[in-house]
Each structure stands twice: as structure tokens, then as C-alpha cells.
Tab-separated table of C-alpha atoms in Angstrom:
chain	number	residue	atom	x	y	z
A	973	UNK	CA	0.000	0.000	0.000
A	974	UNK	CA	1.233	3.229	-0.994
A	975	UNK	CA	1.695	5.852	2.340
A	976	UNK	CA	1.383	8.670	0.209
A	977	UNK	CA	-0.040	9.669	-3.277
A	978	UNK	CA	1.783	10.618	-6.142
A	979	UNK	CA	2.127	13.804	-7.420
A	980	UNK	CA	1.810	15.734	-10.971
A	981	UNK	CA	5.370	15.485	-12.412
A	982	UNK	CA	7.565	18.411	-11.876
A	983	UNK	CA	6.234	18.392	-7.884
A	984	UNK	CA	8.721	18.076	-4.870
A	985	UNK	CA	10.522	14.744	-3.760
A	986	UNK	CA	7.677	12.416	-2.258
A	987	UNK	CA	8.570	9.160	-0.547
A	988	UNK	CA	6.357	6.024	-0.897
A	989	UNK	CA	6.723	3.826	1.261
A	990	UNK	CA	5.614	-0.001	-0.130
A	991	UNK	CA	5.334	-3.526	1.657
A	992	UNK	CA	5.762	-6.360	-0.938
A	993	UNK	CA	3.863	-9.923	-0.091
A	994	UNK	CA	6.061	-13.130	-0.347
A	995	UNK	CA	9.319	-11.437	-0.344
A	996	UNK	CA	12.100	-10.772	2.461
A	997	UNK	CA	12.833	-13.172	5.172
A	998	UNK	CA	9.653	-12.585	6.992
A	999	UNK	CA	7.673	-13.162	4.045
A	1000	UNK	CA	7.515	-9.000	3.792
A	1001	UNK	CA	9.766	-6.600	2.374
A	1002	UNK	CA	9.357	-2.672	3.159
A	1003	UNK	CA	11.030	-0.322	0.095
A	1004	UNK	CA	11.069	3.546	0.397
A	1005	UNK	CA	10.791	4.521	-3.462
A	1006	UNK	CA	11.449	8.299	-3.836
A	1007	UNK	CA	9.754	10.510	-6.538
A	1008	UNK	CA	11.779	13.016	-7.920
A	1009	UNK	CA	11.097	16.363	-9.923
A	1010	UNK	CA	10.710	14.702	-13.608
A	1011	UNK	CA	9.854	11.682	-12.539
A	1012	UNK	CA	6.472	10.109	-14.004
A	1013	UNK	CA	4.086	7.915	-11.837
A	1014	UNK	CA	4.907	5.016	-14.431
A	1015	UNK	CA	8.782	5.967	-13.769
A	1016	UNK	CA	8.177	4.752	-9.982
A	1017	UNK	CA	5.749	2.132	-11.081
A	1018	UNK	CA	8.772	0.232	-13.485
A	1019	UNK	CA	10.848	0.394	-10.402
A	1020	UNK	CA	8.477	-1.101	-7.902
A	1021	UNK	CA	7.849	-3.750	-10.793
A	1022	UNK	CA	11.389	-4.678	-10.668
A	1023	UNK	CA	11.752	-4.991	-6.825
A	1024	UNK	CA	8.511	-7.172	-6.888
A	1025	UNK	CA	10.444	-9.321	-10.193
A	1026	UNK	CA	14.130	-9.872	-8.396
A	1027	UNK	CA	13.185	-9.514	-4.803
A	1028	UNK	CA	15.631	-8.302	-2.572
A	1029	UNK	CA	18.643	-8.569	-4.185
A	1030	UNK	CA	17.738	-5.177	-6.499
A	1031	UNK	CA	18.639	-1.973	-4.472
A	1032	UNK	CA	16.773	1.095	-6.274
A	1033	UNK	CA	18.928	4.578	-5.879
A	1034	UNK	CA	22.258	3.421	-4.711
A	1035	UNK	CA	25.517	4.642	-5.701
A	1036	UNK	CA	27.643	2.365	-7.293
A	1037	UNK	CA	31.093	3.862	-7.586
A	1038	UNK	CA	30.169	5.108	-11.218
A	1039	UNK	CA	29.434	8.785	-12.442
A	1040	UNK	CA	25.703	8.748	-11.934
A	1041	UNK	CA	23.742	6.751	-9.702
A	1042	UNK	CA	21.568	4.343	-11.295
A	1043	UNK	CA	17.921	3.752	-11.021
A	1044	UNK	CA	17.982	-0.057	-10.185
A	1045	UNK	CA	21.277	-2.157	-9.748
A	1046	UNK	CA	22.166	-5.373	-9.076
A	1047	UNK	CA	26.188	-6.535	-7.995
A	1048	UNK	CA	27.708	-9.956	-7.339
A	1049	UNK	CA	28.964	-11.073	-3.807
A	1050	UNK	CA	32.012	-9.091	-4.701
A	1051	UNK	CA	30.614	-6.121	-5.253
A	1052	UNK	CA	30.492	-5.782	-9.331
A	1053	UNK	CA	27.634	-4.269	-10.698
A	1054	UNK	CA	25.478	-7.322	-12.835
A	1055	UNK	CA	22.800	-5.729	-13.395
């Protein structure tokens, strides 16, 4: 369930706070998906979609070491970036 609704593009940061069924180790997982200025409702949607798709393992908004931060990443136990 979403904590707060999402505004018109072009609006101030919102966070929305989601709790995905069947996922996590107590069967629950809690992600904090923040909209940003330019950032479409469908934009936020495509991440959730991939949290829900590769479970935990995705982190959404984490710097990576790279030159811009990327949406949705993946990395191996070593730390490389695999997806």
C-alpha cells in the first residue's frame, strides 16, 4: 500500500513507502521509493515492478562507484555491478 499519493510530475521529492507480499525473510519486504522532480508515476511504477520481479537482491537509488547513480542495480557477492 502506498503511504502517500503521487504527485503531478515536476512536484517536490515524495517518498512512498511499499510492503511487498512473499518477499524478504519474513515473508515482507518494506522499500522507500522516492519521486523526484521529472519523474512520471509510471517511472516509480517500473521500479516497484522490478523490486517485486528480483526480490531483494535489487537496491533502487544506490551509488555504485560510477558517475551517476543508477535507477535499479544489481552486484555480485564481490561487489560488481550485474545488473
Amino acid at each position: 500500500a502506498c503511504a502517500a499519493p503521487l504527485p503531478a510530475a515536476g512536484s517536490p521529492p515524495v517518498k512512498v513507502t511499499v510492503t511487498i507480499a512473499g518477499a524478504g525473510r519474513d515473508g515482507r519486504e518494506k522499500r522507500v521509493l522516492e519521486r523526484r522532480a521529472g519523474e512520471s508515476s509510471r517511472h516509480i511504477a517500473l521500479k516497484l515492478l522490478a523490486c517485486v520481479l528480483h526480490g531483494p537482491d535489487i537496491r533502487v537509488e544506490e551509488a555504485v562507484g560510477q558517475r551517476h547513480k543508477p535507477d535499479l542495480v544489481r552486484t555480485d557477492p564481490d561487489g560488481r555491478v550485474r545488473l
